[in-house]
């Protein structure tokens, strides 16, 4: 299709070439410099290690306005498309995270100046307008939704971030007629959209290539999980796509549960975080 | 996997369908994954027709993007908190069972899993159950399903009657209890069987879809298996672990622990006791 259709509509051209906003500020701790458009970032880790939580944290930072009535909110003011294959996305949880984030920023602001009354609800509503959620029942729906992305991005040129939670959701459903060409087709579509429209994609994957017995449970132990070379086919296929990948690991240290982000190739712990009622918090 | 057939979209005629079948394109998936240019050459169908079929199929089978504001307002109007019938367990879940969520109750035999479910169902009608026994029982439907296919069939029937809106019971239903999922899934897991995980994922997705799309509170019970050392962990393996929104682990000492939640702090523990009146708080007995 792409070979023949060299013409495109004006709206598509603008969506494709229009200036994409800066993603600086989506996560100043993990991504110290801005993420260049065209990147595909993968987060992998076992269920319950906080992948969806960290995505909620990034969504909040993306959709919040930069400034509201003179208060710096630190957002990026860009649109996000969230593809929920796991059916775990909770809008109420996201609203809670956004609310805590806004209140925190307002408190910081108030220490400098006199009190101002801010309507938090309207900031939340304003921010939520920048979020689109798609829920997929099976891999066919996921595939076709990715095929439709081009149309969607043409209509909504502000979308600069796509999140897929998770790409491993339909693995077992497809396992019996697992067909590498289909997954490669899926990847091709995603790659093309990300490149053509210069957006950033975040993927989560609950498959890990980590041998769980090798990973220390206690903080005191040597804290480098060993990455085995045993890949599942679907994992290997998806791994080709990601330009950066991060591994999340949940560890138990006494009563608290910390999560560490690792770089899978170097196995160096990047940062430590914990999840509270107000969302993701990084600890030094 | 939907097959291509006449009537799927207006542009798809019988002749084109035959030509596509000869070219090895049978399902919607085959059609979408193939390049229209190649199909046009191998099957001898006009490129323009293929593009219009493709466009219609894409529109028909893609997920619909919902704006965050609509989703928020929808969630606010549809979320209700169902009392669990036992204050301490209710505190664990911040008030009770939320609609739009799947809650798993895992525990050993005789730890009170079914008691929790029974109490859940009863407590939706107030405490003076005896007076309302008849009225209340009309509001509980019980389906027996003894293998995974029957469970899936029952759930699919419930889902289609909710969508059709022709059954007043199902349209007003708020709570769905599956006791227990391990009983139907365990026999098909393990060994050389490859269907087990497929059926489990299918069942789990169905439960999630029912809860999220149709605003139900879903409760499933599960067994436990021996974990590392003396600990217990929920049965059904690691692929089941991340499916439910919340998981409460019960033990024989009648202690309940919240071990997974998408919205609450974890590892809170509460005690409960089982009496004639079902699951109750410990303090009430003292």
PDB file of C-alpha atoms in Angstrom, chain A residues 1-4 47-48 53 81 86-93 95 121 124-125 128-137 139-141 143-145 147-148 152 169 172-173 175-177 179 182 185 206-207 212 250 257 277, chain B residues 1-2 28-29 32-37 47 51 54 57-59 61-69 71-73 75-76 79 159 194-195 197-198 201-202 205 208-209 212-213 238-239 242-245 260 262-263 266-267:
ATOM      1  CA  UNK A   1       0.000   0.000   0.000  1.00  0.00           C
ATOM      2  CA  UNK A   2       2.766   2.368   0.955  1.00  0.00           C
ATOM      3  CA  UNK A   3       4.527   1.818  -2.347  1.00  0.00           C
ATOM      4  CA  UNK A   4       1.632   3.126  -4.388  1.00  0.00           C
ATOM      5  CA  UNK A  47       3.124  -8.907  36.805  1.00  0.00           C
ATOM      6  CA  UNK A  48       2.639  -6.607  39.774  1.00  0.00           C
ATOM      7  CA  UNK A  53       1.862   2.495  37.547  1.00  0.00           C
ATOM      8  CA  UNK A  81      -2.987   7.279  23.151  1.00  0.00           C
ATOM      9  CA  UNK A  86      -4.532  -6.039  29.747  1.00  0.00           C
ATOM     10  CA  UNK A  87      -7.769  -4.283  30.768  1.00  0.00           C
ATOM     11  CA  UNK A  88      -6.011  -2.960  33.855  1.00  0.00           C
ATOM     12  CA  UNK A  89      -6.127   0.758  33.143  1.00  0.00           C
ATOM     13  CA  UNK A  90      -8.127   2.559  35.808  1.00  0.00           C
ATOM     14  CA  UNK A  91      -9.126   6.120  35.043  1.00  0.00           C
ATOM     15  CA  UNK A  92      -9.936   6.768  38.713  1.00  0.00           C
ATOM     16  CA  UNK A  93      -6.403   5.781  39.696  1.00  0.00           C
ATOM     17  CA  UNK A  95      -7.155  10.964  38.280  1.00  0.00           C
ATOM     18  CA  UNK A 121     -11.124  19.626  39.044  1.00  0.00           C
ATOM     19  CA  UNK A 124      -7.943  17.500  35.685  1.00  0.00           C
ATOM     20  CA  UNK A 125     -10.747  17.752  33.123  1.00  0.00           C
ATOM     21  CA  UNK A 128      -7.950  14.324  30.528  1.00  0.00           C
ATOM     22  CA  UNK A 129      -9.043  15.790  27.212  1.00  0.00           C
ATOM     23  CA  UNK A 130      -5.543  14.990  26.019  1.00  0.00           C
ATOM     24  CA  UNK A 131      -5.883  11.290  26.713  1.00  0.00           C
ATOM     25  CA  UNK A 132      -7.366   8.640  24.419  1.00  0.00           C
ATOM     26  CA  UNK A 133      -7.864   5.061  25.533  1.00  0.00           C
ATOM     27  CA  UNK A 134      -8.444   2.033  23.319  1.00  0.00           C
ATOM     28  CA  UNK A 135      -9.232  -1.394  24.714  1.00  0.00           C
ATOM     29  CA  UNK A 136      -8.565  -4.487  22.641  1.00  0.00           C
ATOM     30  CA  UNK A 137     -10.289  -7.843  23.128  1.00  0.00           C
ATOM     31  CA  UNK A 139      -4.882  -9.752  18.830  1.00  0.00           C
ATOM     32  CA  UNK A 140      -6.915  -9.112  15.668  1.00  0.00           C
ATOM     33  CA  UNK A 141      -8.464  -6.035  17.221  1.00  0.00           C
ATOM     34  CA  UNK A 143      -3.563  -5.419  14.886  1.00  0.00           C
ATOM     35  CA  UNK A 144      -6.390  -3.530  13.211  1.00  0.00           C
ATOM     36  CA  UNK A 145      -6.211  -0.735  15.769  1.00  0.00           C
ATOM     37  CA  UNK A 147      -3.443  -0.250  11.225  1.00  0.00           C
ATOM     38  CA  UNK A 148      -5.950   2.481  11.996  1.00  0.00           C
ATOM     39  CA  UNK A 152      -6.248   8.521  14.045  1.00  0.00           C
ATOM     40  CA  UNK A 169      -1.326  -9.860  26.585  1.00  0.00           C
ATOM     41  CA  UNK A 172      -1.379 -17.529  24.939  1.00  0.00           C
ATOM     42  CA  UNK A 173      -4.365 -16.862  22.757  1.00  0.00           C
ATOM     43  CA  UNK A 175       0.274 -19.479  20.840  1.00  0.00           C
ATOM     44  CA  UNK A 176      -1.371 -22.417  19.112  1.00  0.00           C
ATOM     45  CA  UNK A 177      -1.328 -20.758  15.760  1.00  0.00           C
ATOM     46  CA  UNK A 179       2.810 -17.115  13.302  1.00  0.00           C
ATOM     47  CA  UNK A 182       1.797 -11.846  11.830  1.00  0.00           C
ATOM     48  CA  UNK A 185       3.538  -7.420  10.393  1.00  0.00           C
ATOM     49  CA  UNK A 206       5.265  -9.079  31.209  1.00  0.00           C
ATOM     50  CA  UNK A 207       7.636 -11.615  29.699  1.00  0.00           C
ATOM     51  CA  UNK A 212      14.087 -15.735  38.486  1.00  0.00           C
ATOM     52  CA  UNK A 250      10.313  -5.817  42.604  1.00  0.00           C
ATOM     53  CA  UNK A 257       8.787  -3.005  48.634  1.00  0.00           C
ATOM     54  CA  UNK A 277      -1.048   6.398  46.982  1.00  0.00           C
TER      55      UNK A 277
ATOM     56  CA  UNK B   1     -10.782 -15.434  14.005  1.00  0.00           C
ATOM     57  CA  UNK B   2     -13.550 -14.014  11.788  1.00  0.00           C
ATOM     58  CA  UNK B  28     -10.061 -10.927   8.027  1.00  0.00           C
ATOM     59  CA  UNK B  29      -6.586 -11.260   9.475  1.00  0.00           C
ATOM     60  CA  UNK B  32      -5.447  -7.096   6.595  1.00  0.00           C
ATOM     61  CA  UNK B  33      -1.927  -8.534   6.810  1.00  0.00           C
ATOM     62  CA  UNK B  34      -1.539  -8.792   3.031  1.00  0.00           C
ATOM     63  CA  UNK B  35      -0.520  -5.972   0.790  1.00  0.00           C
ATOM     64  CA  UNK B  36      -3.531  -4.921  -1.363  1.00  0.00           C
ATOM     65  CA  UNK B  37      -1.239  -4.567  -4.362  1.00  0.00           C
ATOM     66  CA  UNK B  47      -7.241  -2.437  -6.476  1.00  0.00           C
ATOM     67  CA  UNK B  51      -8.927  -0.618  -0.778  1.00  0.00           C
ATOM     68  CA  UNK B  54      -9.907  -2.844   3.589  1.00  0.00           C
ATOM     69  CA  UNK B  57     -12.886  -3.885   7.607  1.00  0.00           C
ATOM     70  CA  UNK B  58     -10.457  -1.658   9.489  1.00  0.00           C
ATOM     71  CA  UNK B  59     -13.264   0.594  10.652  1.00  0.00           C
ATOM     72  CA  UNK B  61     -12.792  -4.319  13.659  1.00  0.00           C
ATOM     73  CA  UNK B  62     -10.672  -1.622  15.289  1.00  0.00           C
ATOM     74  CA  UNK B  63     -10.995  -0.538  18.894  1.00  0.00           C
ATOM     75  CA  UNK B  64     -12.672   2.815  19.381  1.00  0.00           C
ATOM     76  CA  UNK B  65     -10.568   5.527  21.026  1.00  0.00           C
ATOM     77  CA  UNK B  66     -12.366   6.960  24.049  1.00  0.00           C
ATOM     78  CA  UNK B  67     -11.464  10.385  25.321  1.00  0.00           C
ATOM     79  CA  UNK B  68     -10.186  10.582  28.895  1.00  0.00           C
ATOM     80  CA  UNK B  69     -12.928  12.994  30.008  1.00  0.00           C
ATOM     81  CA  UNK B  71     -14.000   7.713  30.401  1.00  0.00           C
ATOM     82  CA  UNK B  72     -13.756   9.621  33.685  1.00  0.00           C
ATOM     83  CA  UNK B  73     -17.388  10.694  33.687  1.00  0.00           C
ATOM     84  CA  UNK B  75     -16.418   5.696  35.535  1.00  0.00           C
ATOM     85  CA  UNK B  76     -17.838   8.190  38.047  1.00  0.00           C
ATOM     86  CA  UNK B  79     -18.626   2.900  39.912  1.00  0.00           C
ATOM     87  CA  UNK B 159     -22.513 -10.981  28.218  1.00  0.00           C
ATOM     88  CA  UNK B 194      -1.135 -26.548  25.485  1.00  0.00           C
ATOM     89  CA  UNK B 195      -4.770 -25.478  25.550  1.00  0.00           C
ATOM     90  CA  UNK B 197      -3.173 -21.385  29.183  1.00  0.00           C
ATOM     91  CA  UNK B 198      -5.212 -20.382  26.168  1.00  0.00           C
ATOM     92  CA  UNK B 201      -6.368 -16.328  29.304  1.00  0.00           C
ATOM     93  CA  UNK B 202      -9.646 -16.448  27.437  1.00  0.00           C
ATOM     94  CA  UNK B 205     -10.152 -11.707  29.524  1.00  0.00           C
ATOM     95  CA  UNK B 208     -12.134  -8.497  32.805  1.00  0.00           C
ATOM     96  CA  UNK B 209     -14.298  -7.442  29.865  1.00  0.00           C
ATOM     97  CA  UNK B 212     -14.847  -3.177  32.890  1.00  0.00           C
ATOM     98  CA  UNK B 213     -17.251  -2.909  29.974  1.00  0.00           C
ATOM     99  CA  UNK B 238       2.428 -16.928  36.901  1.00  0.00           C
ATOM    100  CA  UNK B 239       0.306 -16.181  33.841  1.00  0.00           C
ATOM    101  CA  UNK B 242      -1.360 -10.423  36.809  1.00  0.00           C
ATOM    102  CA  UNK B 243      -4.933 -10.906  35.570  1.00  0.00           C
ATOM    103  CA  UNK B 244      -7.159  -9.806  38.506  1.00  0.00           C
ATOM    104  CA  UNK B 245      -7.153  -6.224  39.770  1.00  0.00           C
ATOM    105  CA  UNK B 260      -2.231  -7.360  44.841  1.00  0.00           C
ATOM    106  CA  UNK B 262      -4.159  -1.681  41.287  1.00  0.00           C
ATOM    107  CA  UNK B 263      -5.284   1.100  43.625  1.00  0.00           C
ATOM    108  CA  UNK B 266      -0.392  -3.760  49.714  1.00  0.00           C
ATOM    109  CA  UNK B 267       0.299  -6.206  52.543  1.00  0.00           C
TER     110      UNK B 267
END
